[in-house]
Amino acid sequence: MKAYWYDNLPGDQRAPHDSGRAVSPSTLQQLGILYKHCPSVSDVDEIASARSYKNRDEITVSPQTMGAAYEDKVKSFFHEHLHEDEEIRYILNGAGYFDVRNEGDDWVRIRLEKGDLIVMPAGIYHRFTTDEENFTNAMRLFKEDPKWTPLNRGEETEKNQYRQEYLRSRHTLAA
Ligand code: KMT
């Protein structure tokens, strides 16, 4: 795992966009992001059961598995959105980037590789992309039934109950 400030420069979303400025583990914690390296799926099982996760699936984001739909899919994952449930992402193979917003609306880019796991709080604005290798094989874990609809950022999401709760908890974490 490597976390840094996104450079905001033009170019393909899959490029590293590394500003060269690292983001500390405590900054991630204050945003409500938990990170753990899990060498095996049994480590993931432990975290999932401790946090009462009920469901999971596996996805491979790549041109090999998605064919012509790949480019559109990877662009749709990159639309800024939130989820109404806490979710875990665990990289089985390959790598990918999760970008999350901080309190000043800057992007933190989190590079995850094989064995990396993050817990993403409900209500955080984020987006995902593969890297230049175009291959992410990940496990997605859901507390309840997967809510597939990402809620793209807009006026409605600002008022969303889960967004409001996230903002309150982020405030507490930063205090
Ligand atoms: C998300 O939350 O945007 C995703 O689940 C993207 C795909 S997981 C590799």
Coordinates of N, CA and C and ligand atoms in Angstrom, one line a residue:
M1 N 0.9 -1.2 0.0 CA 0.0 0.0 0.0 C 0.9 1.2 0.0
K2 N 0.5 2.2 -0.7 CA 1.2 3.5 -0.8 C 0.1 4.5 -0.9
A3 N 0.2 5.5 0.0 CA -0.8 6.6 0.0 C -0.1 8.0 -0.2
Y4 N -0.7 8.7 -1.2 CA -0.1 10.0 -1.5 C -1.1 11.0 -2.0
W5 N -0.8 12.3 -2.0 CA -1.7 13.3 -2.6 C -1.7 13.1 -4.1
Y6 N -2.9 13.1 -4.7 CA -3.0 13.0 -6.2 C -2.5 14.3 -6.8
D7 N -1.9 14.2 -7.9 CA -1.3 15.4 -8.5 C -2.2 16.3 -9.3
N8 N -3.4 15.9 -9.6 CA -4.4 16.6 -10.3 C -4.0 17.1 -11.7
L9 N -3.0 16.4 -12.2 CA -2.5 16.8 -13.6 C -3.3 16.0 -14.6
P10 N -3.5 16.6 -15.8 CA -4.2 15.9 -16.8 C -3.5 14.6 -17.2
G11 N -4.2 13.7 -17.8 CA -3.5 12.4 -18.2 C -4.5 11.3 -17.8
D12 N -4.2 10.1 -18.3 CA -5.0 8.9 -18.1 C -5.2 8.7 -16.5
Q13 N -6.4 8.3 -16.1 CA -6.6 8.0 -14.7 C -5.8 6.9 -14.2
R14 N -5.3 6.0 -15.1 CA -4.5 4.8 -14.7 C -3.1 5.1 -14.4
A15 N -2.6 6.3 -14.8 CA -1.2 6.7 -14.5 C -1.1 6.9 -13.0
P16 N 0.1 6.9 -12.4 CA 0.2 7.0 -11.0 C -0.3 8.3 -10.4
H17 N -0.1 9.4 -11.1 CA -0.5 10.7 -10.6 C 0.0 11.0 -9.2
D18 N 1.3 10.6 -9.0 CA 1.9 10.8 -7.7 C 2.6 12.2 -7.6
S19 N 2.1 12.9 -6.7 CA 2.6 14.3 -6.5 C 4.0 14.2 -5.8
G20 N 4.3 13.1 -5.2 CA 5.6 12.9 -4.5 C 5.4 13.3 -3.0
R21 N 4.2 13.7 -2.6 CA 3.9 14.0 -1.2 C 3.1 12.9 -0.6
A22 N 3.7 12.2 0.4 CA 3.1 11.0 1.0 C 2.0 11.4 1.9
V23 N 1.0 10.6 2.1 CA 0.0 10.8 3.1 C 0.2 9.8 4.2
S24 N 0.2 10.3 5.5 CA 0.5 9.5 6.6 C -0.6 8.5 7.0
P25 N -0.3 7.4 7.7 CA -1.3 6.5 8.2 C -2.3 7.3 9.1
S26 N -1.9 8.3 9.9 CA -2.8 8.9 10.8 C -3.8 9.8 9.9
T27 N -3.4 10.3 8.8 CA -4.3 11.0 8.0 C -5.4 10.1 7.4
L28 N -5.0 8.9 7.0 CA -6.0 7.9 6.6 C -6.9 7.5 7.7
Q29 N -6.4 7.4 8.9 CA -7.3 7.0 10.0 C -8.3 8.1 10.3
Q30 N -7.8 9.4 10.2 CA -8.8 10.5 10.4 C -9.9 10.6 9.4
L31 N -9.6 10.0 8.2 CA -10.7 10.0 7.2 C -11.6 8.7 7.4
G32 N -11.2 7.9 8.3 CA -12.0 6.7 8.6 C -11.7 5.5 7.8
I33 N -10.5 5.6 7.1 CA -10.0 4.5 6.3 C -9.2 3.5 7.2
L34 N -9.5 2.3 7.2 CA -8.6 1.3 7.9 C -7.8 0.5 6.8
Y35 N -6.6 0.3 7.1 CA -5.7 -0.5 6.1 C -5.1 -1.6 6.9
K36 N -5.0 -2.8 6.2 CA -4.3 -3.9 6.7 C -3.7 -4.8 5.6
H37 N -2.5 -5.2 5.8 CA -2.0 -6.2 4.8 C -2.4 -7.6 5.3
C38 N -3.0 -8.3 4.4 CA -3.5 -9.7 4.8 C -2.9 -10.7 3.8
P39 N -1.9 -11.4 4.3 CA -1.2 -12.4 3.4 C -2.2 -13.5 2.9
S40 N -3.2 -13.8 3.7 CA -4.1 -14.9 3.3 C -5.6 -14.5 3.5
V41 N -6.4 -15.2 2.8 CA -7.9 -14.9 2.9 C -8.4 -15.2 4.3
S42 N -7.7 -16.1 5.1 CA -8.2 -16.3 6.5 C -8.0 -15.1 7.3
D43 N -7.0 -14.2 7.0 CA -6.9 -12.9 7.7 C -8.1 -12.0 7.4
V44 N -8.5 -12.1 6.1 CA -9.7 -11.3 5.7 C -10.9 -11.8 6.4
D45 N -11.1 -13.1 6.5 CA -12.2 -13.7 7.2 C -12.3 -13.3 8.6
E46 N -11.2 -13.2 9.3 CA -11.2 -12.7 10.7 C -11.8 -11.3 10.8
I47 N -11.2 -10.4 9.9 CA -11.7 -9.0 10.0 C -13.2 -8.9 9.6
A48 N -13.6 -9.7 8.6 CA -15.0 -9.7 8.1 C -15.9 -10.1 9.2
S49 N -15.5 -11.2 10.0 CA -16.4 -11.7 11.0 C -16.4 -10.8 12.2
A50 N -15.3 -10.2 12.5 CA -15.2 -9.2 13.7 C -16.1 -8.0 13.4
R51 N -16.3 -7.6 12.1 CA -17.0 -6.4 11.7 C -18.4 -6.8 11.2
S52 N -18.8 -8.1 11.4 CA -20.2 -8.6 11.0 C -20.5 -8.4 9.5
Y53 N -19.6 -8.8 8.7 CA -19.8 -8.8 7.2 C -20.6 -10.1 6.9
K54 N -21.6 -9.9 6.0 CA -22.4 -11.1 5.6 C -22.2 -11.6 4.2
N55 N -21.7 -10.7 3.3 CA -21.6 -11.1 1.9 C -20.3 -10.7 1.3
R56 N -20.0 -11.4 0.2 CA -18.8 -11.0 -0.5 C -18.9 -11.5 -2.0
D57 N -18.1 -10.9 -2.8 CA -18.0 -11.4 -4.2 C -16.6 -11.2 -4.7
E58 N -16.3 -11.6 -5.9 CA -15.0 -11.4 -6.5 C -15.2 -10.8 -7.8
I59 N -14.3 -9.8 -8.1 CA -14.4 -9.2 -9.4 C -13.1 -9.1 -10.1
T60 N -13.0 -9.3 -11.4 CA -11.7 -9.0 -12.1 C -12.0 -7.9 -13.1
V61 N -11.4 -6.8 -12.8 CA -11.5 -5.6 -13.7 C -10.4 -5.7 -14.7
S62 N -10.6 -6.1 -15.9 CA -9.6 -6.2 -16.9 C -10.2 -6.4 -18.3
P63 N -9.5 -6.1 -19.4 CA -10.0 -6.3 -20.7 C -10.3 -7.7 -21.0
Q64 N -9.5 -8.6 -20.4 CA -9.6 -10.1 -20.6 C -11.0 -10.6 -20.2
T65 N -11.4 -10.1 -19.0 CA -12.7 -10.6 -18.4 C -13.9 -9.7 -18.9
M66 N -13.6 -8.5 -19.2 CA -14.8 -7.6 -19.5 C -14.9 -7.3 -21.0
G67 N -13.9 -7.6 -21.7 CA -14.0 -7.4 -23.2 C -14.2 -5.9 -23.5
A68 N -15.1 -5.6 -24.5 CA -15.3 -4.3 -25.0 C -15.8 -3.4 -23.9
A69 N -16.5 -3.9 -22.9 CA -17.1 -3.1 -21.8 C -16.1 -2.5 -20.9
Y70 N -14.8 -3.0 -21.0 CA -13.8 -2.7 -20.0 C -13.6 -1.1 -19.8
E71 N -13.4 -0.5 -21.0 CA -13.1 1.0 -20.9 C -14.2 1.7 -20.2
D72 N -15.4 1.4 -20.6 CA -16.6 2.1 -20.0 C -16.7 1.8 -18.5
K73 N -16.5 0.5 -18.2 CA -16.6 0.1 -16.8 C -15.6 0.8 -15.9
V74 N -14.3 0.9 -16.4 CA -13.3 1.5 -15.6 C -13.5 3.0 -15.5
K75 N -14.1 3.6 -16.5 CA -14.4 5.0 -16.4 C -15.6 5.2 -15.4
S76 N -16.5 4.3 -15.4 CA -17.7 4.5 -14.5 C -17.2 4.3 -13.0
F77 N -16.3 3.4 -12.7 CA -15.8 3.2 -11.4 C -15.1 4.5 -10.9
F78 N -14.6 5.3 -11.9 CA -13.8 6.5 -11.6 C -14.7 7.8 -11.4
H79 N -16.0 7.6 -11.6 CA -16.9 8.7 -11.2 C -16.9 8.8 -9.7
E80 N -16.8 10.0 -9.2 CA -16.8 10.2 -7.7 C -18.2 9.8 -7.2
H81 N -18.1 8.9 -6.2 CA -19.4 8.4 -5.6 C -19.3 8.0 -4.1
L82 N -20.4 7.7 -3.5 CA -20.4 7.2 -2.2 C -21.2 5.9 -2.1
H83 N -21.0 5.1 -1.1 CA -21.9 4.0 -0.8 C -22.5 4.2 0.6
E84 N -23.7 3.6 0.7 CA -24.4 3.8 2.0 C -24.0 2.8 3.1
D85 N -23.2 1.9 2.7 CA -22.7 0.9 3.7 C -21.1 0.9 3.8
E86 N -20.6 0.6 4.9 CA -19.2 0.4 5.0 C -18.8 -0.8 4.1
E87 N -17.7 -0.8 3.4 CA -17.3 -1.9 2.5 C -15.8 -2.2 2.6
I88 N -15.5 -3.5 2.4 CA -14.1 -3.9 2.4 C -13.7 -4.2 1.0
R89 N -12.5 -3.8 0.6 CA -11.9 -4.2 -0.7 C -10.6 -4.9 -0.4
Y90 N -10.4 -6.1 -1.0 CA -9.2 -6.9 -0.7 C -8.6 -7.3 -2.1
I91 N -7.4 -7.0 -2.3 CA -6.8 -7.3 -3.6 C -6.2 -8.7 -3.6
L92 N -6.7 -9.5 -4.5 CA -6.3 -10.9 -4.6 C -5.1 -11.0 -5.6
N93 N -5.2 -10.2 -6.7 CA -4.1 -10.2 -7.7 C -4.1 -8.9 -8.4
G94 N -3.0 -8.5 -8.9 CA -2.9 -7.2 -9.6 C -2.8 -6.1 -8.7
A95 N -3.3 -4.9 -9.1 CA -3.2 -3.7 -8.3 C -4.3 -2.7 -8.7
G96 N -4.5 -1.7 -7.9 CA -5.5 -0.7 -8.3 C -5.4 0.5 -7.4
Y97 N -6.0 1.6 -7.8 CA -6.0 2.8 -7.0 C -7.4 3.1 -6.5
F98 N -7.5 3.4 -5.2 CA -8.7 4.1 -4.7 C -8.4 5.5 -4.3
D99 N -9.1 6.4 -4.8 CA -8.9 7.8 -4.5 C -10.0 8.2 -3.5
V100 N -9.7 8.9 -2.4 CA -10.7 9.3 -1.4 C -10.5 10.8 -1.1
R101 N -11.6 11.5 -0.9 CA -11.5 12.9 -0.6 C -11.2 13.2 0.9
N102 N -10.4 14.2 1.1 CA -10.2 14.6 2.5 C -11.1 15.8 2.8
E103 N -11.0 16.3 4.0 CA -11.9 17.4 4.4 C -11.8 18.6 3.6
G104 N -10.7 18.8 2.9 CA -10.5 20.0 2.1 C -10.9 19.7 0.6
D105 N -11.4 18.5 0.4 CA -11.8 18.1 -1.0 C -10.6 17.8 -1.9
D106 N -9.5 17.5 -1.3 CA -8.3 17.1 -2.1 C -8.4 15.6 -2.2
W107 N -7.8 15.0 -3.3 CA -7.8 13.6 -3.4 C -6.5 12.9 -2.8
V108 N -6.8 11.9 -2.0 CA -5.7 11.0 -1.5 C -5.7 9.8 -2.4
R109 N -4.6 9.5 -3.0 CA -4.6 8.3 -3.8 C -4.0 7.1 -3.0
I110 N -4.7 6.0 -3.0 CA -4.2 4.8 -2.2 C -4.0 3.7 -3.2
R111 N -2.7 3.3 -3.3 CA -2.4 2.2 -4.2 C -2.4 0.9 -3.5
L112 N -3.2 0.0 -3.9 CA -3.3 -1.3 -3.3 C -2.8 -2.4 -4.2
E113 N -2.0 -3.3 -3.6 CA -1.5 -4.4 -4.3 C -1.9 -5.7 -3.7
K114 N -1.5 -6.8 -4.3 CA -1.9 -8.1 -3.8 C -1.8 -8.2 -2.2
G115 N -2.8 -8.6 -1.6 CA -2.8 -8.8 -0.1 C -3.2 -7.6 0.7
D116 N -3.4 -6.5 0.0 CA -3.8 -5.2 0.7 C -5.3 -5.2 0.9
L117 N -5.7 -4.7 2.0 CA -7.1 -4.6 2.3 C -7.4 -3.2 2.9
I118 N -8.5 -2.7 2.4 CA -9.0 -1.4 3.1 C -10.5 -1.5 3.4
V119 N -10.8 -0.9 4.5 CA -12.2 -0.7 5.0 C -12.6 0.7 4.6
M120 N -13.6 0.8 3.8 CA -14.0 2.1 3.3 C -15.3 2.5 4.1
P121 N -15.3 3.6 4.8 CA -16.5 3.9 5.6 C -17.7 4.3 4.7
A122 N -18.9 4.1 5.2 CA -20.1 4.6 4.4 C -20.0 6.1 4.3
G123 N -20.4 6.6 3.2 CA -20.5 8.1 3.1 C -19.3 8.8 2.6
I124 N -18.2 8.1 2.4 CA -17.0 8.8 2.0 C -17.0 8.9 0.4
Y125 N -16.7 10.1 -0.1 CA -16.6 10.2 -1.5 C -15.3 9.5 -2.0
H126 N -15.4 8.7 -3.0 CA -14.3 8.0 -3.5 C -14.5 7.6 -5.0
R127 N -13.4 7.0 -5.6 CA -13.5 6.5 -6.9 C -12.4 5.4 -7.0
F128 N -12.5 4.6 -8.1 CA -11.5 3.5 -8.2 C -11.0 3.5 -9.7
T129 N -9.8 3.1 -9.8 CA -9.3 2.8 -11.2 C -8.2 1.7 -11.1
T130 N -8.1 0.9 -12.2 CA -7.0 0.0 -12.4 C -5.7 0.9 -12.6
D131 N -4.6 0.3 -12.6 CA -3.4 1.0 -13.0 C -3.0 0.7 -14.4
E132 N -1.8 1.1 -14.8 CA -1.5 0.9 -16.3 C -1.4 -0.5 -16.7
E133 N -1.4 -1.4 -15.8 CA -1.4 -2.9 -16.1 C -2.8 -3.4 -16.5
N134 N -3.8 -2.6 -16.2 CA -5.2 -2.9 -16.5 C -5.6 -4.3 -15.9
F135 N -5.3 -4.5 -14.7 CA -5.7 -5.8 -14.1 C -5.9 -5.7 -12.6
T136 N -7.1 -5.8 -12.1 CA -7.4 -5.8 -10.7 C -8.3 -7.0 -10.4
N137 N -7.9 -7.9 -9.6 CA -8.7 -9.0 -9.2 C -8.9 -8.8 -7.7
A138 N -10.2 -8.5 -7.3 CA -10.4 -8.1 -5.9 C -11.6 -8.8 -5.4
M139 N -11.6 -8.9 -4.0 CA -12.8 -9.4 -3.3 C -13.4 -8.2 -2.7
R140 N -14.8 -8.1 -2.9 CA -15.6 -7.0 -2.3 C -16.4 -7.6 -1.2
L141 N -16.3 -7.0 -0.1 CA -17.1 -7.5 1.1 C -18.1 -6.5 1.5
F142 N -19.3 -7.0 1.8 CA -20.5 -6.1 2.1 C -21.1 -6.6 3.4
K143 N -21.5 -5.6 4.2 CA -22.1 -5.9 5.5 C -23.5 -6.6 5.3
E144 N -24.2 -6.0 4.4 CA -25.5 -6.6 4.1 C -25.6 -7.0 2.6
D145 N -26.8 -7.0 2.1 CA -26.8 -7.3 0.6 C -26.1 -6.2 -0.1
P146 N -25.3 -6.6 -1.1 CA -24.6 -5.6 -1.9 C -25.6 -4.5 -2.4
K147 N -25.3 -3.3 -2.2 CA -26.0 -2.2 -2.8 C -25.2 -1.7 -4.0
W148 N -25.6 -2.2 -5.1 CA -24.7 -2.0 -6.3 C -24.7 -0.6 -6.8
T149 N -25.7 0.2 -6.4 CA -25.8 1.5 -7.1 C -24.9 2.5 -6.4
P150 N -23.8 2.9 -7.1 CA -23.0 3.9 -6.5 C -23.7 5.2 -6.6
L151 N -23.7 6.0 -5.6 CA -24.4 7.3 -5.6 C -23.4 8.4 -6.0
N152 N -23.6 8.8 -7.3 CA -22.6 9.8 -7.8 C -22.8 11.1 -7.1
R153 N -21.7 11.8 -6.8 CA -21.7 13.1 -6.0 C -22.6 14.1 -6.7
G154 N -23.4 14.7 -5.9 CA -24.3 15.8 -6.4 C -25.1 16.3 -5.2
E155 N -26.0 17.2 -5.5 CA -26.8 17.8 -4.5 C -27.5 16.8 -3.5
E156 N -28.0 15.7 -4.2 CA -28.7 14.7 -3.4 C -27.8 14.0 -2.4
T157 N -26.5 13.7 -2.8 CA -25.6 13.0 -1.9 C -25.2 13.9 -0.8
E158 N -25.1 15.2 -1.0 CA -24.7 16.1 0.1 C -25.7 16.0 1.3
K159 N -27.0 15.7 0.9 CA -28.0 15.7 2.0 C -28.2 14.2 2.5
N160 N -27.6 13.3 1.8 CA -27.7 11.9 2.2 C -27.4 11.6 3.7
Q161 N -28.3 10.9 4.3 CA -28.1 10.5 5.7 C -26.7 9.9 6.1
Y162 N -26.3 9.0 5.2 CA -25.0 8.3 5.4 C -23.8 9.3 5.2
R163 N -24.0 10.2 4.3 CA -22.9 11.3 4.1 C -22.9 12.1 5.4
Q164 N -24.0 12.5 5.9 CA -24.1 13.4 7.0 C -23.4 12.7 8.2
E165 N -23.7 11.4 8.4 CA -23.2 10.6 9.5 C -21.6 10.5 9.4
Y166 N -21.2 10.3 8.1 CA -19.8 10.2 7.9 C -19.1 11.5 8.3
L167 N -19.7 12.7 7.9 CA -19.1 14.0 8.2 C -19.0 14.2 9.7
R168 N -20.0 13.7 10.4 CA -19.9 13.8 11.9 C -18.8 12.9 12.5
S169 N -18.7 11.7 11.9 CA -17.7 10.8 12.5 C -16.3 11.3 12.1
R170 N -16.1 11.9 10.9 CA -14.8 12.4 10.5 C -14.4 13.5 11.4
H171 N -15.4 14.3 11.8 CA -15.1 15.5 12.7 C -14.6 15.0 14.0
T172 N -15.2 13.9 14.5 CA -14.8 13.3 15.8 C -13.4 12.7 15.7
L173 N -13.1 12.0 14.6 CA -11.8 11.4 14.4 C -10.7 12.4 14.3
A174 N -11.0 13.6 13.8 CA -10.0 14.6 13.6 C -9.8 15.4 14.9
A175 N -10.7 15.3 15.8 CA -10.6 16.1 17.0 C -9.5 15.7 17.9
Ligands
KMT1 C1 -15.9 0.7 -5.8 O1 -16.2 0.8 -4.6 O2 -15.8 1.8 -6.5 C2 -15.5 -0.6 -6.4 O3 -15.9 -1.5 -5.8 C3 -14.7 -0.6 -7.6 C4 -14.3 -2.0 -8.0 S1 -13.4 -3.0 -6.8 C5 -11.9 -3.4 -7.5

